[in-house]
Each structure stands twice: as structure tokens, then as C-alpha cells.
mmCIF file of C-alpha atoms in Angstrom:
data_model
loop_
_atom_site.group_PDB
_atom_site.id
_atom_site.type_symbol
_atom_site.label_atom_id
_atom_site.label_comp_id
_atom_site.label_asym_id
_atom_site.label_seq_id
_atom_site.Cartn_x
_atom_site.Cartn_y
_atom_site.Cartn_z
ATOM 1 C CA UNK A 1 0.000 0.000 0.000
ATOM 2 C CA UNK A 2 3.133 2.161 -0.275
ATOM 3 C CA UNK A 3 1.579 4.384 -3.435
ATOM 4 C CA UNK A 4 -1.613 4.368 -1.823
ATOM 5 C CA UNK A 5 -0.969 6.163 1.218
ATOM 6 C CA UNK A 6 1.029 9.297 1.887
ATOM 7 C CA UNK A 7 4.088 8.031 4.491
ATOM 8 C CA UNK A 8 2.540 9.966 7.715
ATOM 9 C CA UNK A 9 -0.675 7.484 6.722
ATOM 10 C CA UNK A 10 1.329 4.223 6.268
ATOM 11 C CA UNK A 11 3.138 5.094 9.300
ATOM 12 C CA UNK A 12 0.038 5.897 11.649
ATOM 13 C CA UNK A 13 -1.529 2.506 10.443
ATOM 14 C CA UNK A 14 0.581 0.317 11.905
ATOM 15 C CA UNK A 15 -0.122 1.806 15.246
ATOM 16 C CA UNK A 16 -3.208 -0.061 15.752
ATOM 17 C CA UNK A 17 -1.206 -3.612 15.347
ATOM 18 C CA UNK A 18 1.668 -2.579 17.463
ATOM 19 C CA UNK A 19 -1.500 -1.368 20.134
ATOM 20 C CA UNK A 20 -3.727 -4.743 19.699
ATOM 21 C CA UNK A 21 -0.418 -6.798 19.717
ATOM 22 C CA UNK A 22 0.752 -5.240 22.943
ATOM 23 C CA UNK A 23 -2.901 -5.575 24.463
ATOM 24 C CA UNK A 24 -2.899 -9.335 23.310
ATOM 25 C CA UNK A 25 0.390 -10.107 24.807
ATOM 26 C CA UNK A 26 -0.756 -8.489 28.444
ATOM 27 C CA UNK A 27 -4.060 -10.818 28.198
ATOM 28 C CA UNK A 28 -2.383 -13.708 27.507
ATOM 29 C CA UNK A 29 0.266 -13.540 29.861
ATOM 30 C CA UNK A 30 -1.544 -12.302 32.603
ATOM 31 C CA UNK A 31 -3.314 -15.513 32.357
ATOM 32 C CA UNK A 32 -0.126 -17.432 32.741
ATOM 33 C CA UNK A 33 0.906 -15.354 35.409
ATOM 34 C CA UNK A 34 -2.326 -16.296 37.513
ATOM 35 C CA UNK A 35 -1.560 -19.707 36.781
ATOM 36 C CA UNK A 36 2.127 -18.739 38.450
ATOM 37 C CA UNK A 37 0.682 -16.538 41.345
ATOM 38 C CA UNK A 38 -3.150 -17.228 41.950
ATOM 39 C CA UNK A 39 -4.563 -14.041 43.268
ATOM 40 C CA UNK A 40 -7.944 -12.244 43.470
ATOM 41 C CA UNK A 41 -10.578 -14.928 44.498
ATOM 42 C CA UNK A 42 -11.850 -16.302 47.693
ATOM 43 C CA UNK A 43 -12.708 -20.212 47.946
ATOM 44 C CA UNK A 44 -15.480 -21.399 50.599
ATOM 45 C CA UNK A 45 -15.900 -23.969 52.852
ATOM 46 C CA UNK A 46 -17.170 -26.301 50.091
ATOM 47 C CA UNK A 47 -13.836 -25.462 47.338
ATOM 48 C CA UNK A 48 -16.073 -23.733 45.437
ATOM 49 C CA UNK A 49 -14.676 -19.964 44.425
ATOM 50 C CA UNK A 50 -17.201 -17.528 46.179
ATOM 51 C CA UNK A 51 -15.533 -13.720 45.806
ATOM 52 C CA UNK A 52 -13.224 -13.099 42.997
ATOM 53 C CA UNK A 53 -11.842 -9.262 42.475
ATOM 54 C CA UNK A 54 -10.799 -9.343 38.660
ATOM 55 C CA UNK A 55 -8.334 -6.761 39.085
ATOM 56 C CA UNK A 56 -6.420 -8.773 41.605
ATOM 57 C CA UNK A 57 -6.704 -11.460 38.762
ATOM 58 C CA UNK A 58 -4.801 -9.658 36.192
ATOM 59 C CA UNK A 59 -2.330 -7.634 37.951
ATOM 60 C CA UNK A 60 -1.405 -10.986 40.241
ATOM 61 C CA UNK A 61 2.162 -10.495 41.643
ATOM 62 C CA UNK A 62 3.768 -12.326 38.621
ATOM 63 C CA UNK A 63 1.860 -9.869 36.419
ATOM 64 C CA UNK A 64 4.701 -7.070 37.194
ATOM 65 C CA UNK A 65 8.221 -9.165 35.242
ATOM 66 C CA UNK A 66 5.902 -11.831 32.710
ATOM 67 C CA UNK A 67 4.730 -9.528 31.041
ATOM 68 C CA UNK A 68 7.422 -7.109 30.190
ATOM 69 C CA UNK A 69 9.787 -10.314 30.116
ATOM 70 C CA UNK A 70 7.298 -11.515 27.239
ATOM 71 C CA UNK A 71 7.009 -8.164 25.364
ATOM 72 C CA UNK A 72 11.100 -7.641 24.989
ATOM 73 C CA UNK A 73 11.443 -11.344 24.070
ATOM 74 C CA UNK A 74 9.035 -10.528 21.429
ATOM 75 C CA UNK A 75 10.150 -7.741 19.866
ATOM 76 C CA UNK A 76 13.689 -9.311 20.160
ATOM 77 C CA UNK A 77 12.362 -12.033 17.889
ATOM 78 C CA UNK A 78 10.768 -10.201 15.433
ATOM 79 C CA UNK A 79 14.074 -7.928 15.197
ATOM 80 C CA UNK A 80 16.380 -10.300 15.329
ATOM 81 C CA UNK A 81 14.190 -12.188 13.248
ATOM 82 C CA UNK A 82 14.306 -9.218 10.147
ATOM 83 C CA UNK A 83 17.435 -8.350 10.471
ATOM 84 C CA UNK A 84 18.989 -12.113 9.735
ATOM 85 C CA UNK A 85 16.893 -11.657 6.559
ATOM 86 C CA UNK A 86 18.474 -8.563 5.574
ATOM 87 C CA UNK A 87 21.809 -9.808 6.987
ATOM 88 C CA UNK A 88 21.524 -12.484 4.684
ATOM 89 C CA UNK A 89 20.873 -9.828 1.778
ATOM 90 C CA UNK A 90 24.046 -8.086 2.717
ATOM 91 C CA UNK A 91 25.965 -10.908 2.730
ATOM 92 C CA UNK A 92 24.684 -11.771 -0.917
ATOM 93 C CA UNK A 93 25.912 -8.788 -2.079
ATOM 94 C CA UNK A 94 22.890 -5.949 -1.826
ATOM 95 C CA UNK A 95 24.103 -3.263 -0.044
ATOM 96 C CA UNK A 96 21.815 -0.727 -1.181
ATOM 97 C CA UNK A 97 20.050 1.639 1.261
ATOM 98 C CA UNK A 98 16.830 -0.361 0.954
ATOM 99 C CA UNK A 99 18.524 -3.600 2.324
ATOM 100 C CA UNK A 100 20.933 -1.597 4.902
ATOM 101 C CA UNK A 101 17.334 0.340 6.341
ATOM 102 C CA UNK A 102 15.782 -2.986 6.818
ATOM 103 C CA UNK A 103 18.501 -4.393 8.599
ATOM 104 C CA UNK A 104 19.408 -1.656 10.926
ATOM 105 C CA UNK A 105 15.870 -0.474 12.219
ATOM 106 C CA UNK A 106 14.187 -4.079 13.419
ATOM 107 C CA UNK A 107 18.436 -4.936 14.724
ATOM 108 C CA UNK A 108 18.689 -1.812 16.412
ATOM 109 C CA UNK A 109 15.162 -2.336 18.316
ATOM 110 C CA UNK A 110 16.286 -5.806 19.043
ATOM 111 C CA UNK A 111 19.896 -4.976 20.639
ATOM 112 C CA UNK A 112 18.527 -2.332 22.787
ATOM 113 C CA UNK A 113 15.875 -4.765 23.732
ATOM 114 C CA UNK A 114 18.507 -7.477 24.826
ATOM 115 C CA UNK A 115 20.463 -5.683 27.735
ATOM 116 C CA UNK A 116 17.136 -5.073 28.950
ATOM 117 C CA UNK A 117 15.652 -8.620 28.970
ATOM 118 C CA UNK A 118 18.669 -9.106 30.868
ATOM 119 C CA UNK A 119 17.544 -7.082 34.060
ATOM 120 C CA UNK A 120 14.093 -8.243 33.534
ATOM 121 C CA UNK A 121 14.762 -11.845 33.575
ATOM 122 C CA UNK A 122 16.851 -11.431 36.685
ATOM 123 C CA UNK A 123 13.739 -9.798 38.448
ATOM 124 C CA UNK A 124 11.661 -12.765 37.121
ATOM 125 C CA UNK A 125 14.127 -15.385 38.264
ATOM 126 C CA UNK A 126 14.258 -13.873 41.567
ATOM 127 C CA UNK A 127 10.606 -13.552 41.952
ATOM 128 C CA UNK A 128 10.636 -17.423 40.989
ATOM 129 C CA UNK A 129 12.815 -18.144 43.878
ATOM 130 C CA UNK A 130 10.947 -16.546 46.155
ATOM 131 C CA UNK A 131 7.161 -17.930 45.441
ATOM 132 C CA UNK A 132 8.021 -21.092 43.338
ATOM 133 C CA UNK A 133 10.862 -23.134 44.429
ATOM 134 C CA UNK A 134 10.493 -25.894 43.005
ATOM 135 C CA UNK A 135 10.511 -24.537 39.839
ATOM 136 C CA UNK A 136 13.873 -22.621 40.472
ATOM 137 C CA UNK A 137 15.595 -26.040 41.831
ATOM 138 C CA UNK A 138 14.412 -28.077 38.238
ATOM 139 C CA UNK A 139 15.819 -24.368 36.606
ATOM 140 C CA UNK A 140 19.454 -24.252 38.600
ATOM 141 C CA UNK A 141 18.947 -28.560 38.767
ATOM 142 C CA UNK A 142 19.757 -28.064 42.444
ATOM 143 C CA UNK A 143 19.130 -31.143 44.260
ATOM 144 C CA UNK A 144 20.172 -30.688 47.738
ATOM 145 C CA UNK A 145 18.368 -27.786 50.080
ATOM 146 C CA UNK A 146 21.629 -25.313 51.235
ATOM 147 C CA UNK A 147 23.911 -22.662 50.621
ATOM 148 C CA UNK A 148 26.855 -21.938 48.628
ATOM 149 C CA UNK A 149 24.767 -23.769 45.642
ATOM 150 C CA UNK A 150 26.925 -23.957 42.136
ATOM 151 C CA UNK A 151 26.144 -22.796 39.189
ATOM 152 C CA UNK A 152 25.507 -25.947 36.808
ATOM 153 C CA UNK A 153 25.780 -25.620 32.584
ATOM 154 C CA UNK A 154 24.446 -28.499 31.205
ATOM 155 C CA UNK A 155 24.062 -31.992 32.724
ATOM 156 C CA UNK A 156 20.895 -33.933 33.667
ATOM 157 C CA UNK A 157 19.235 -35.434 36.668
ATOM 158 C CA UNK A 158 19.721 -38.847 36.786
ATOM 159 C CA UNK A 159 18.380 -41.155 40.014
ATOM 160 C CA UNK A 160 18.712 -37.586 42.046
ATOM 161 C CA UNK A 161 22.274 -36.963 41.032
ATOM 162 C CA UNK A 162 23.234 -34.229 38.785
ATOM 163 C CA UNK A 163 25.162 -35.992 35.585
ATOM 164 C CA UNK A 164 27.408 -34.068 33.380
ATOM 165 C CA UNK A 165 27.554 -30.454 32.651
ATOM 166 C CA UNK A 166 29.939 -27.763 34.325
ATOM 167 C CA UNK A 167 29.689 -26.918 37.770
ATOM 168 C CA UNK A 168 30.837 -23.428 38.897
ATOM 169 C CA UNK A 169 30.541 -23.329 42.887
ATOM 170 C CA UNK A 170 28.841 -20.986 44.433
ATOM 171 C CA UNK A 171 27.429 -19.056 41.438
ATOM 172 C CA UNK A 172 23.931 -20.016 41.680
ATOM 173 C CA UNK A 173 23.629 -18.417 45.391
ATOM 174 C CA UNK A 174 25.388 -15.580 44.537
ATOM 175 C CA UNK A 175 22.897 -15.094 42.250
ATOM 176 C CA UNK A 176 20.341 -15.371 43.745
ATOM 177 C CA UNK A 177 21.160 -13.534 46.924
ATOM 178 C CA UNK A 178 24.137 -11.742 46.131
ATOM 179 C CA UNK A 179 25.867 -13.721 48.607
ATOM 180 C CA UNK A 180 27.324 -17.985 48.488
ATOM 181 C CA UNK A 181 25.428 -18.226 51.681
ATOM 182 C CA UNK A 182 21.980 -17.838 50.332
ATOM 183 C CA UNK A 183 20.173 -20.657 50.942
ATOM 184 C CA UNK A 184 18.235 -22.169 48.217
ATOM 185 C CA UNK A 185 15.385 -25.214 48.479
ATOM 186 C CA UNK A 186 16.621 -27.993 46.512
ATOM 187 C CA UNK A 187 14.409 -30.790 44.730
ATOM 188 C CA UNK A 188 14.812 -32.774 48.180
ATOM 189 C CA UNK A 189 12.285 -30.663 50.034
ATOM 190 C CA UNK A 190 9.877 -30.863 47.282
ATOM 191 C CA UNK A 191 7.744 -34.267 47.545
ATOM 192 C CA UNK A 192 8.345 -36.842 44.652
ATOM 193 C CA UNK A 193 4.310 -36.528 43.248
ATOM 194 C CA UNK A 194 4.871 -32.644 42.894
ATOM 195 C CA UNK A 195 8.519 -32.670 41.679
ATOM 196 C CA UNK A 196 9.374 -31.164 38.052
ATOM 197 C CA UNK A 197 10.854 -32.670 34.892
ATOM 198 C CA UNK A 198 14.085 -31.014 35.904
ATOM 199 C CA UNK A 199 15.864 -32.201 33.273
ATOM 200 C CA UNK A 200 14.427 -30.450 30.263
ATOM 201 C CA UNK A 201 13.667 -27.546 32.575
ATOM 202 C CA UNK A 202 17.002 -27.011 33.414
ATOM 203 C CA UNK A 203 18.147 -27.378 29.700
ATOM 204 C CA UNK A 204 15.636 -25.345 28.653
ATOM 205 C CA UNK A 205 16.923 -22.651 31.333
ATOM 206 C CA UNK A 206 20.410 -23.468 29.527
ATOM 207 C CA UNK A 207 19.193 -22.536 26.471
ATOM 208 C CA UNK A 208 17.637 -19.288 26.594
ATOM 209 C CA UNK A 209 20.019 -17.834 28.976
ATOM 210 C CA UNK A 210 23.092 -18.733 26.972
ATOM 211 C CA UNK A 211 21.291 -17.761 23.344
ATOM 212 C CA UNK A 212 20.339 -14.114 24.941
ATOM 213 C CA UNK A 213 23.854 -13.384 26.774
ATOM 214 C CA UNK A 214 24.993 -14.531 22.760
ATOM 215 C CA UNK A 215 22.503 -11.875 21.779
ATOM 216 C CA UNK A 216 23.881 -9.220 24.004
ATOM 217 C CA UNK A 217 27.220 -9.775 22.589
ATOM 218 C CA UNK A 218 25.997 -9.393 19.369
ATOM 219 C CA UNK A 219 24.756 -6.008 19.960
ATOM 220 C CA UNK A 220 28.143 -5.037 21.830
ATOM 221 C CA UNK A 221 29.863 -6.204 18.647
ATOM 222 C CA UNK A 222 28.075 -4.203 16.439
ATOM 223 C CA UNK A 223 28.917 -1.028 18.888
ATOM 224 C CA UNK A 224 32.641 -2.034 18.515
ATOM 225 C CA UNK A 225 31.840 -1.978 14.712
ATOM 226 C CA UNK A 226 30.618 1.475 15.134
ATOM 227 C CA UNK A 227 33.452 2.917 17.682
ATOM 228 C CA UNK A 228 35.982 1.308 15.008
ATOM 229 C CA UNK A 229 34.331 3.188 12.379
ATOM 230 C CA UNK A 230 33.701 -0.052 10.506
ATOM 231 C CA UNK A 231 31.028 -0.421 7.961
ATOM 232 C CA UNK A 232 28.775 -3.624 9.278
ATOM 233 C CA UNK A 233 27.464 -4.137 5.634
ATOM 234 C CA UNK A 234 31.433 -5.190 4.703
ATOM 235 C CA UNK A 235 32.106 -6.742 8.083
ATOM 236 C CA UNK A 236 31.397 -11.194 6.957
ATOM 237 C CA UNK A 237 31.561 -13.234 9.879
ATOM 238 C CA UNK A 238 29.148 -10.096 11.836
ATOM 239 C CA UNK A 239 26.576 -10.544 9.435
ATOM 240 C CA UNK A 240 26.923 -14.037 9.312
ATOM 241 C CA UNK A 241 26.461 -14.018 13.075
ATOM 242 C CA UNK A 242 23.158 -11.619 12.546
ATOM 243 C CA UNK A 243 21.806 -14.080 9.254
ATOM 244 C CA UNK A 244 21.896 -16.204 12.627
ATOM 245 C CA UNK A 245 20.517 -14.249 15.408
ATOM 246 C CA UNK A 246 16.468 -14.380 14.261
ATOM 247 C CA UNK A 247 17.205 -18.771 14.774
ATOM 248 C CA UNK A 248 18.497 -17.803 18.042
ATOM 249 C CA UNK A 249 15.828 -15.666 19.424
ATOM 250 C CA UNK A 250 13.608 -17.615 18.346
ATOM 251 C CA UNK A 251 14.827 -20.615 19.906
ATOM 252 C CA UNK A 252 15.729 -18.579 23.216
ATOM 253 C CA UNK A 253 11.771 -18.082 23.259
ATOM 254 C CA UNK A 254 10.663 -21.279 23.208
ATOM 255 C CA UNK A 255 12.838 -22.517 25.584
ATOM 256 C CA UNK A 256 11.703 -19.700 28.118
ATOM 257 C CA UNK A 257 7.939 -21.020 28.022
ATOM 258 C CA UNK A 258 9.128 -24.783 28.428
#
């Protein structure tokens, strides 16, 4: 609809879909954030749900970090997602202003979306620590209720015991409390019937850390491109990097859900 509309016209009408999107991402994960922190209702005697304050519903406590949390990993996908098209467009050759536009606008929303997800996900993470530890012990795959927990990269749980991966000690607790002696419930205080799938929780957790802090760098690289003075459209191995970042994202999404 380019030569239909004047630009102020095509601009103004994507506000309603940047509006509704926003609007459906807050419904939606509100919803999952009740599911996290049920809030707003009253049950009687009989179980049955007697007094509910809707309000209370939507903005429940985990209402506050899911849904900004969702909203930057979203528009991280979509620009990380366009800009590995036009990457791969640059790296094929078409450098013209058309291809360089597409690339930087959705790449530069994305990288100054990153850093943020960053402190987001740290609030969330805490706030998971806090109201739903047995989530956080399948996340960190701690097994043993203590302090001075390690930080484990990779590995599984196998018969309780943590196989393979990297173990960095203390991390996890510093972490989490800014200090190795923060205590931090394992999966031994948790009863066996209520337990997680720690395994692919954990990995999951692996994933979509490791692919966003890959993300970040990516944006710091392309600064380091810019204090060098270096032209990104003639710089290979970045773009190949950003042909691959809309894979990543999109991968770091889906493992933040599981």
C-alpha cells in the first residue's frame, strides 16, 4: 500500500497492530501469570470460588516481570528475526540503502531490547525463587536444600544426582542472593508426586540464557563496529552471526515457556 498512502498514513496505520499486539500479549500472559501466582478470588468452605476481584486477577504479583519479560522477548524475535533476513541480503551482495534500512531499524530495536531482557529476567528469576521453588531447583537442577549452591551448565538429573555439565561453585547463590550463603530449596524438600521434569527444565533454562547473553554480545559487537568506524554491511563473519541471530531468538523463546 506504499503508493496508496502518503508516508505519515502508512506510518500511523501500523499503530493499531503494534496497540492490539501489545494488548494481546498483556491478556495472555496475565493468564499465565495467575496460573504462576493465583490471586484475586476467595474459595469457601465447600472449594467452590465464592468472591473473585478481577483486578487482583490480572495484575497478580507475577503480572509485574511476565509480562514485560514476554514483550522484549518478542520484539527481540521479530528484530532479530528481520534483520537475519536482511543480513543475509548483505551478505549476498545488496548493499543498497533499501537492504541496509531494513537491517538496521528491526536490529537496532532488538539490541537495545537485549540488555534489557537481561535485568528483567533477573527480576523474574528472583521472583521465581521466592514464590516457586520448586521450579527454580528443576531451573538451577539443584538437588540438595543449602547454601553456597553452584552454578551448573548443562548436565541432567539422573536417580537424584546431577550428571554431566559444568559446575561453577557458588554461582547459583550468589545469584540469587548476592551472597554464596543464600540458601536455596533444593528438589529434596519438594515431595516426589509434585517434583518437576528437571531435566528439560534445566536445559531449557540453559538454552535461553546462553542464546540471549549470545545476543547481548551481538549487539556489543556491532557497537565495537561502530566505535571502530567499521562499515557492518562489509564486516562477513558479523553478518553471518546476525543471518543467525532471528534462529536464536527464536529458539531462546521457546525454551523460556518450556
Amino acid at each position: 500500500g506504499w503508493r496508496h498512502l502518503s508516508p505519515r498514513a502508512h506510518l500511523l496505520s501500523g499503530l493499531p497492530v503494534a496497540i492490539s499486539g501489545i494488548g494481546g500479549t498483556f491478556s495472555v500472559v496475565a493468564a499465565n501469570a495467575w496460573m504462576n501466582q493465583p490471586a484475586g478470588f476467595v474459595l469457601g468452605p465447600d472449594g467452590r470460588v465464592v468472591t473473585v476481584a478481577p483486578l487482583e486477577v490480572i495484575f497478580n504479583r507475577a503480572t509485574v516481570y511476565e509480562v514485560p519479560h514476554m514483550l522484549l522477548a518478542a520484539y527481540m524475535v521479530t528484530g532479530f528475526l528481520l534483520a537475519s533476513v536482511y543480513a543475509v541480503g548483505l551478505l549476498r551482495g545488496r548493499a543498497d540503502r533499501y537492504v541496509r534500512l531494513g537491517f538496521a531499524i528491526p536490529f537496532i530495536l532488538a539490541v537495545v531490547a537485549a540488555p534489557l531482557q537481561v535485568v528483567v529476567g533477573d527480576i523474574a528469576a528472583r521472583s521465581v525463587l521466592t514464590d516457586q521453588p520448586a521450579k527454580f531447583a528443576a531451573m538451577e537442577l539443584i538437588t540438595r536444600t543449602g547454601p553456597r549452591q553452584p552454578e551448573t551448565l548443562g548436565g541432567i538429573l539422573v536417580d537424584g544426582r546431577v550428571v554431566g555439565g559444568i559446575q561453577v561453585p557458588d554461582v547459583a547463590s550468589l545469584l540469587a542472593g548476592f551472597s554464596p550463603d543464600t540458601v536455596i530449596t533444593g528438589l529434596d524438600a519438594i515431595p516426589v508426586d509434585q517434583q518437576p521434569p528437571a531435566s528439560i527444565v534445566h536445559l531449557s533454562w540453559d538454552a535461553m540464557v546462553g542464546l540471549g547473553t549470545l545476543l547481548v554480545l551481538l549487539g556489543l559487537w556491532s557497537l565495537f563496529l561502530r566505535w571502530r568506524r567499521r562499515d557492518y554491511a562489509t564486516t562477513r563473519w558479523f553478518l553471518r552471526a546476525a543471518a543467525l541471530s532471528g534462529v536464536a531468538a527464536v529458539v531462546a523463546m521457546e525454551a523460556g515457556w518450556i
